[in-house]
Each structure stands twice: as structure tokens, then as C-alpha cells.
PDB file of C-alpha atoms in Angstrom:
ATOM      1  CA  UNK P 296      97.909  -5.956  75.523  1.00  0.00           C
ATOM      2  CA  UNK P 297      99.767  -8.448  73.552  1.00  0.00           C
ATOM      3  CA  UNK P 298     102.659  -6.076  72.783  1.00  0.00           C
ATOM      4  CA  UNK P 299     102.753  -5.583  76.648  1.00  0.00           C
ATOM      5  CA  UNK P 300     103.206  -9.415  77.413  1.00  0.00           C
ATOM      6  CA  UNK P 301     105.610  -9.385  74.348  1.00  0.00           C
ATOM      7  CA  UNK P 302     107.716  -6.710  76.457  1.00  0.00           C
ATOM      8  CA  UNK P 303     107.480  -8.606  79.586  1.00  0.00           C
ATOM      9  CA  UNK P 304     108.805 -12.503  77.913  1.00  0.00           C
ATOM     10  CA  UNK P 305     112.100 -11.941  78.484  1.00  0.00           C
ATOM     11  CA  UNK P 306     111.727 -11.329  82.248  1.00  0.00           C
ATOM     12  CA  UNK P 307     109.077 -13.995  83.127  1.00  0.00           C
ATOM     13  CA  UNK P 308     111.499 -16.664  81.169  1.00  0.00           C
ATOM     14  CA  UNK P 309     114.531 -15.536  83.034  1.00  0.00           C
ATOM     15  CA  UNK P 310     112.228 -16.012  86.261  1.00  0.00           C
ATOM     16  CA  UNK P 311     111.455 -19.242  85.236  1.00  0.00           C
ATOM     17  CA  UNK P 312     114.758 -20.348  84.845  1.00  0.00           C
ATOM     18  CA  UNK P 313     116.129 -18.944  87.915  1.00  0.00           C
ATOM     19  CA  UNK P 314     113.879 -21.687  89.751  1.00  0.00           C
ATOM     20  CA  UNK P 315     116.055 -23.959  88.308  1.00  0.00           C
ATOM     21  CA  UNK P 316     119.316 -22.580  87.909  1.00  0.00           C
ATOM     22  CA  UNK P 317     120.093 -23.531  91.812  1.00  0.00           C
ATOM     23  CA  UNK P 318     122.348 -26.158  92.238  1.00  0.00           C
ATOM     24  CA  UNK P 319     125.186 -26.351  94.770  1.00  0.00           C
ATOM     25  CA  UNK P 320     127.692 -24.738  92.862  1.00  0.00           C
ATOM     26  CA  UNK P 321     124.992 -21.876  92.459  1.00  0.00           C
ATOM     27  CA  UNK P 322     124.325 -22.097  96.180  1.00  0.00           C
ATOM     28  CA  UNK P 323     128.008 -21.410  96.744  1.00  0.00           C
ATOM     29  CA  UNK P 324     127.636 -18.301  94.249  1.00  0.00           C
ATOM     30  CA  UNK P 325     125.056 -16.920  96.007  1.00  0.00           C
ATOM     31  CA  UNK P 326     126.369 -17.698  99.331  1.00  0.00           C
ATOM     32  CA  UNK P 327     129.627 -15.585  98.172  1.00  0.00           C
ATOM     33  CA  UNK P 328     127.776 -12.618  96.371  1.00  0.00           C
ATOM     34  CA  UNK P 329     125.180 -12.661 100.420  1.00  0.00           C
ATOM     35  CA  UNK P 330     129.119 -12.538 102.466  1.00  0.00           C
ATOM     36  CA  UNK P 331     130.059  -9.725  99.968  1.00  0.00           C
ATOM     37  CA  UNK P 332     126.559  -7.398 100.907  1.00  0.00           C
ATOM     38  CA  UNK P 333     127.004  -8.514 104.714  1.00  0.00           C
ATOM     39  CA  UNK P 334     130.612  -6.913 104.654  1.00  0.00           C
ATOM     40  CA  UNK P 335     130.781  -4.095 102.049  1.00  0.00           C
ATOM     41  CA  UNK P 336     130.488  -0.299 102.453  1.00  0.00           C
ATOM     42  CA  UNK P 337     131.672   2.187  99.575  1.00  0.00           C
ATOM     43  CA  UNK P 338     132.578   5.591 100.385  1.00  0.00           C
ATOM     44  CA  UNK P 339     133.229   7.907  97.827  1.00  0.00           C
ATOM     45  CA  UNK P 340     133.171   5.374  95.213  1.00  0.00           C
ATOM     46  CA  UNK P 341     133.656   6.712  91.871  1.00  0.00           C
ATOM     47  CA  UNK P 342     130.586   5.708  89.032  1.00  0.00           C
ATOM     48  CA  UNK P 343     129.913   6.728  85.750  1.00  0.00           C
ATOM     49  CA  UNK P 344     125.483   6.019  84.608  1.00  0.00           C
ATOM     50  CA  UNK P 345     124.143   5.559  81.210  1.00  0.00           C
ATOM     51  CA  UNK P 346     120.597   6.401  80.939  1.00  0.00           C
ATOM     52  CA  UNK P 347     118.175   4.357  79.156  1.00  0.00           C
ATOM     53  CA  UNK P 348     118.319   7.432  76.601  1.00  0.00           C
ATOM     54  CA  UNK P 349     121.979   7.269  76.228  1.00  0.00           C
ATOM     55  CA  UNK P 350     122.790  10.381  78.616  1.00  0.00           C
ATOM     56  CA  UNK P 351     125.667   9.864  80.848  1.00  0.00           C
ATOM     57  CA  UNK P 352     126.761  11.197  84.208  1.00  0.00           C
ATOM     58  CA  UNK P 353     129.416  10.746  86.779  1.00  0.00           C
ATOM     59  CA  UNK P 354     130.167  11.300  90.692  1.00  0.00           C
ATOM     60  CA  UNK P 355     130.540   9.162  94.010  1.00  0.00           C
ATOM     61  CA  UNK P 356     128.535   6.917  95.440  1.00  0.00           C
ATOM     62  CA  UNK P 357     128.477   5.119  99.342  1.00  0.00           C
ATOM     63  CA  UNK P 358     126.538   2.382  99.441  1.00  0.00           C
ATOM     64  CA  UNK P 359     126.213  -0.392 102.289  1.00  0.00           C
ATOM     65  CA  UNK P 360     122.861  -2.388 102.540  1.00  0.00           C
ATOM     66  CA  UNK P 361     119.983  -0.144 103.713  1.00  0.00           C
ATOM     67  CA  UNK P 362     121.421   2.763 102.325  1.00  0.00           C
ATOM     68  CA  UNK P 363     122.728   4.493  99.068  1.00  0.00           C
ATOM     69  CA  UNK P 364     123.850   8.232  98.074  1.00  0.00           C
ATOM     70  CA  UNK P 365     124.788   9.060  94.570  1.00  0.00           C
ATOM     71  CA  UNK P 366     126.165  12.467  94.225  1.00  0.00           C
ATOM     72  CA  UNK P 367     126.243  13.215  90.808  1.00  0.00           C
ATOM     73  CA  UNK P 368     128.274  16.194  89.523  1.00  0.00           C
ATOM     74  CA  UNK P 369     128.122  15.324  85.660  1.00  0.00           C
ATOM     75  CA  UNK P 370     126.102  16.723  83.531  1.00  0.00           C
ATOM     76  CA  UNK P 371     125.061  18.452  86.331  1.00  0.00           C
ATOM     77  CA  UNK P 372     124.560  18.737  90.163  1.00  0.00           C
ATOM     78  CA  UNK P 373     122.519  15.717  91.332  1.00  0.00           C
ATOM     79  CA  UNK P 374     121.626  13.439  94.393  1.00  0.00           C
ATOM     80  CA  UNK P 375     119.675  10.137  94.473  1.00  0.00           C
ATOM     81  CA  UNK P 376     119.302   9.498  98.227  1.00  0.00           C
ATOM     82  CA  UNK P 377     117.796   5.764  98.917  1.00  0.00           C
ATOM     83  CA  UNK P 378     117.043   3.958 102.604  1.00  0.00           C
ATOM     84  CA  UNK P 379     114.751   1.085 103.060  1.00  0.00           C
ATOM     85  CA  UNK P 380     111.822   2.122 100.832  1.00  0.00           C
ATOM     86  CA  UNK P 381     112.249   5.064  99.426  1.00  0.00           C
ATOM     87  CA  UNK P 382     114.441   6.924  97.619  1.00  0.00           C
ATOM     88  CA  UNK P 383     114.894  11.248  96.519  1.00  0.00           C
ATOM     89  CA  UNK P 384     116.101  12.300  93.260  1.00  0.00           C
ATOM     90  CA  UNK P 385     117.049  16.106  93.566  1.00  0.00           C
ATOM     91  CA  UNK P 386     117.917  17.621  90.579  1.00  0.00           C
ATOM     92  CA  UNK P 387     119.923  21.245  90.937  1.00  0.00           C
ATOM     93  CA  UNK P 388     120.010  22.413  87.715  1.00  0.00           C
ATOM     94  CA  UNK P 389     116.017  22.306  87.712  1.00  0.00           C
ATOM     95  CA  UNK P 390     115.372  22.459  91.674  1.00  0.00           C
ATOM     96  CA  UNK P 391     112.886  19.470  90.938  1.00  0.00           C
ATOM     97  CA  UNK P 392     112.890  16.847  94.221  1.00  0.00           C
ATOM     98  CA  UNK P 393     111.599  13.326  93.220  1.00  0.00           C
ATOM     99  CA  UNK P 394     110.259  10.496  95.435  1.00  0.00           C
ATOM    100  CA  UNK P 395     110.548   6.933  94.194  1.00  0.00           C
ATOM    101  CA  UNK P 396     108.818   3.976  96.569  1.00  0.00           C
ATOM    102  CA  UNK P 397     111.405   1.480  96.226  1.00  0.00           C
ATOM    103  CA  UNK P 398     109.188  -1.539  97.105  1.00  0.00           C
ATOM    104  CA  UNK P 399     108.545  -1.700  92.976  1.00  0.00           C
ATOM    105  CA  UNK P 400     111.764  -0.755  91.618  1.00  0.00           C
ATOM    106  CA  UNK P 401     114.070  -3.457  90.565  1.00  0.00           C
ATOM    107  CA  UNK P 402     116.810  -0.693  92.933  1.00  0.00           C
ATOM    108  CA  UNK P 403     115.329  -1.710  95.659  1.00  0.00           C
ATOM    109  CA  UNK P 404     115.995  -5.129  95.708  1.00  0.00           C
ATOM    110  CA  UNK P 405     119.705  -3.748  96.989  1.00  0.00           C
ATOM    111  CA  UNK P 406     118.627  -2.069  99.813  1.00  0.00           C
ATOM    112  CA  UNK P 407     117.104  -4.746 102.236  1.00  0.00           C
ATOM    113  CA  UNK P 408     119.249  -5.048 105.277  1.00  0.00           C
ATOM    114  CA  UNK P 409     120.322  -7.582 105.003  1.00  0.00           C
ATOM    115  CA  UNK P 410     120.810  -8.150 101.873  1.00  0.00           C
ATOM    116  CA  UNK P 411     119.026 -11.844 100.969  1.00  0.00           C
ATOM    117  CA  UNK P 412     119.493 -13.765  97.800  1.00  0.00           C
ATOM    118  CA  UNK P 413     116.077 -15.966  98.472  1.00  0.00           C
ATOM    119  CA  UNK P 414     112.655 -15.533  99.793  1.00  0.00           C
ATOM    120  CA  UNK P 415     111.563 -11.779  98.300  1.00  0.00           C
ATOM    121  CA  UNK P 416     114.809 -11.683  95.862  1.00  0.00           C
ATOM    122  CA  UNK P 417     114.975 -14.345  93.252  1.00  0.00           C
ATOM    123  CA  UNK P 418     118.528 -15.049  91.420  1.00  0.00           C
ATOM    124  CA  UNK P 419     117.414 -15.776  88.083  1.00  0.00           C
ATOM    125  CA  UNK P 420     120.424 -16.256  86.368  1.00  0.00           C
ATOM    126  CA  UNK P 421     124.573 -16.862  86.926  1.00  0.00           C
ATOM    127  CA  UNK P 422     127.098 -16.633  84.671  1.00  0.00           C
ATOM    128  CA  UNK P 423     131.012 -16.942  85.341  1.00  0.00           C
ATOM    129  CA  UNK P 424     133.505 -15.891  82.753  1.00  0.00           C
ATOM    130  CA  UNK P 425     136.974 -15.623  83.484  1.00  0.00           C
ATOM    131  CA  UNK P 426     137.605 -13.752  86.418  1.00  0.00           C
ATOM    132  CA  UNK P 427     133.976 -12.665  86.282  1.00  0.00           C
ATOM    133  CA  UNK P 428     130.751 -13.122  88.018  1.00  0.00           C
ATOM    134  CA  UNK P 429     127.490 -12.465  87.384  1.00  0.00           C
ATOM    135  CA  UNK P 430     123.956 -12.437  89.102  1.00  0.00           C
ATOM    136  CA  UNK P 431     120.502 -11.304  88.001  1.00  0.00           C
ATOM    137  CA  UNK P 432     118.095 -10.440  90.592  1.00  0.00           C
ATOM    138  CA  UNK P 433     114.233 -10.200  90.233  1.00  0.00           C
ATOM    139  CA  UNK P 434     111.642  -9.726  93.034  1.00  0.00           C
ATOM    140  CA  UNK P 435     110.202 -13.593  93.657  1.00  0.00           C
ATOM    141  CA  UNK P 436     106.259 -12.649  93.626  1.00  0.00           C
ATOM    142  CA  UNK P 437     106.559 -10.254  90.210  1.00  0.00           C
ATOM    143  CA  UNK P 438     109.593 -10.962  88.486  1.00  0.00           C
ATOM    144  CA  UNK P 439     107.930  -8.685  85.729  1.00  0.00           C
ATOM    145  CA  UNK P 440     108.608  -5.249  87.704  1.00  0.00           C
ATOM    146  CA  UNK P 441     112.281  -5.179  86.880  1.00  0.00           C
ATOM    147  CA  UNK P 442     116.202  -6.786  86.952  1.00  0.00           C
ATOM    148  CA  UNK P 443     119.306  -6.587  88.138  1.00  0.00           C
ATOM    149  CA  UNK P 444     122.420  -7.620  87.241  1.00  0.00           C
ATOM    150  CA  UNK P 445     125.186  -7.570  89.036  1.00  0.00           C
ATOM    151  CA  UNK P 446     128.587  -7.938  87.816  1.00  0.00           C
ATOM    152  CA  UNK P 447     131.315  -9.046  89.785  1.00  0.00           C
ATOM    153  CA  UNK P 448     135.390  -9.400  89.514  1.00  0.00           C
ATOM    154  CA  UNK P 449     135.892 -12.702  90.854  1.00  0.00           C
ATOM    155  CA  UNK P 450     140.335 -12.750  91.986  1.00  0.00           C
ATOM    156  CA  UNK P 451     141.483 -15.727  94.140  1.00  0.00           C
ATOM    157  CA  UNK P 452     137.972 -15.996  95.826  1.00  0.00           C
ATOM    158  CA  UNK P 453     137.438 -12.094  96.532  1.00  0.00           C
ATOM    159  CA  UNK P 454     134.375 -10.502  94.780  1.00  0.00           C
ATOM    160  CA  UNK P 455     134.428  -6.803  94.193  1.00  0.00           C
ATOM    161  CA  UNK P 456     131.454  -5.287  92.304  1.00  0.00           C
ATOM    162  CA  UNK P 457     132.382  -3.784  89.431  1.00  0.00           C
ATOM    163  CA  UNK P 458     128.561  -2.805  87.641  1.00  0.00           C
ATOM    164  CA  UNK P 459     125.031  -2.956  87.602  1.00  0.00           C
ATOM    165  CA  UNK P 460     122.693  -2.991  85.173  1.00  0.00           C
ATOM    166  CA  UNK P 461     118.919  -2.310  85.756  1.00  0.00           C
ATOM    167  CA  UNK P 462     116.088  -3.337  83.838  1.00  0.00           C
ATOM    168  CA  UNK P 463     113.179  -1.604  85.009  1.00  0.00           C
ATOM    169  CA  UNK P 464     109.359  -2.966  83.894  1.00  0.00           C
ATOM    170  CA  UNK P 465     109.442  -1.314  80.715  1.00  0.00           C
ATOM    171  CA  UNK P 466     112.893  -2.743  79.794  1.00  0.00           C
ATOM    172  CA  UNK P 467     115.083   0.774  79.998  1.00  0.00           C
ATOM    173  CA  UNK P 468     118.121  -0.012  80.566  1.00  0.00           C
ATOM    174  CA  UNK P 469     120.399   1.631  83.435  1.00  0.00           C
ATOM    175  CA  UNK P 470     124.198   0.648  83.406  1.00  0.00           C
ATOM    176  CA  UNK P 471     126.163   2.180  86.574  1.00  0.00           C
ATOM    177  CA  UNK P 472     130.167   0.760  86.469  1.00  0.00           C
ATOM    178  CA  UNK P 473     132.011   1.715  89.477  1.00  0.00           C
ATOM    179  CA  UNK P 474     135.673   2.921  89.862  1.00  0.00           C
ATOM    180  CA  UNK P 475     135.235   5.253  86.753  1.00  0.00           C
ATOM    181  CA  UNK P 476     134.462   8.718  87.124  1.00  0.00           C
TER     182      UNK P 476
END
């Protein structure tokens, strides 16, 4: 039990200091990084994934809020289908289909539509670098099932998301980068 809430630390601190990390120039952030989900909607948008084992794959992805297909076709022939809730992993190579409620999987905290920085989703951290933004998401009532970080490029005021990289509740790691495939 211990080694459990040793796990978890990391999470529930970034939580905590998400509360306070909101300030006006964080309210602008966020503001930007809500316009940018209101407006976006990949098609075909090349991704390469690492794995929390270190595997990698590649394909396209469309995403606009609601809704996400990943069509994988390295290693292999792949789909992870997601709207609202849920999502379908279908894997060709082994014929296996599975389903994955979204309402506990940090994923899912893209896939409201809208998409809402506040209320349910909690930003619990923002970093700039140059020409860089970046956001981590948890869900506001248990911060401990997962992250997201989003990673932005930030040119003369237009954000274009460049990666994501998931934390789920047992810390795995997930990276997807877009526009490499």
C-alpha cells in the first residue's frame, strides 16, 4: 500500500499545484490552448507512438473534439477508434478487438465536446519555453487516474500541437508526436 501511494506522489503534487498555478497570464494560456480544441480538426495527420515498453508505431490520425481514429500501419495493422466514452483497439495481426471506457483514462480527457480546461479537467501545470507551450491535464475529482501533457508550438500567437504524452495511473508512459510518420 505504501509503494502504491509512493507511485501516485507525483500526480497528487502536480494536482495540488495546478490549484494554484492560475493566474491571468495562465488564464490567457488556457484560454488559447480552449480556442485551439474549439477550431481544430486533423485529417490524415501523420504520428509516430512510443509505448510504455519502448515499442514504436506509426500511421495517421483525425482528431477533432468528440472524436479520434488512429490508423496504425507500423509494426503492424492497427485502429484505436475513440467517441465520447469509449474507445476500440483492433489489432489485425492478432484479430483481438479491445474496449476501453474512456471516463478513467487520462485519453479521455481530449474527447469532451467541447473541449474544457476547468470544471472536470484540471490544468495542473504550464510551462513556456521558447516558441513552446505546454499543458498538463488531470481529471479535477481523481487527479491520481492519469496525465496529459500537451505540447504546443507557440509562432506569432498560433498554437499547433505538436505531442502528447500520457501518464496513465500506473505511470506508463505514452508519447504520440505528430507530423512524423
Amino acid at each position: 500500500m505504501i509503494r502504491r501511494g509512493a507511485l501516485l506522489l507525483p500526480l497528487l503534487l502536480a494536482a495540488c499545484a495546478g490549484q494554484e498555478a492560475r493566474n491571468a497570464s495562465s488564464e490567457h494560456d488556457i484560454a488559447r490552448v480552449e480556442a485551439y480544441f474549439h477550431t481544430v480538426d486533423l485529417k490524415a495527420a501523420p504520428f509516430s507512438q512510443v509505448w510504455p515498453d519502448g515499442a514504436e508505431g506509426s500511421g495517421a490520425l483525425a482528431y477533432h473534439p468528440g472524436y479520434l481514429d488512429m490508423r496504425f500501419t507500423a509494426p503492424h495493422l492497427m485502429t484505436l477508434h475513440a467517441e465520447g466514452r469509449h474507445a476500440v483497439f483492433t489489432d489485425s495481426a492478432t484479430g483481438a478487438e479491445t474496449r476501453i471506457g474512456l471516463a478513467r483514462n487520462p485519453l479521455g480527457l481530449l474527447l469532451d465536446n467541447p473541449v474544457r480546461l476547468g470544471g472536470a479537467v484540471m490544468v495542473t501545470d504550464i510551462r513556456h519555453a521558447p516558441g513552446v507551450l505546454q499543458l498538463s491535464l488531470a481529471r479535477t475529482d481523481n487527479p491520481s487516474q492519469g496525465l496529459v501533457t500537451l505540447r504546443f508550438h507557440d509562432s506569432a500567437g498560433r498554437l499547433s500541437l505538436y505531442q502528447l504524452q500520457i501518464v496513465d495511473e500506473r505511470r506508463r508512459v505514452t508519447l504520440i508526436t505528430l507530423g512524423s510518420g
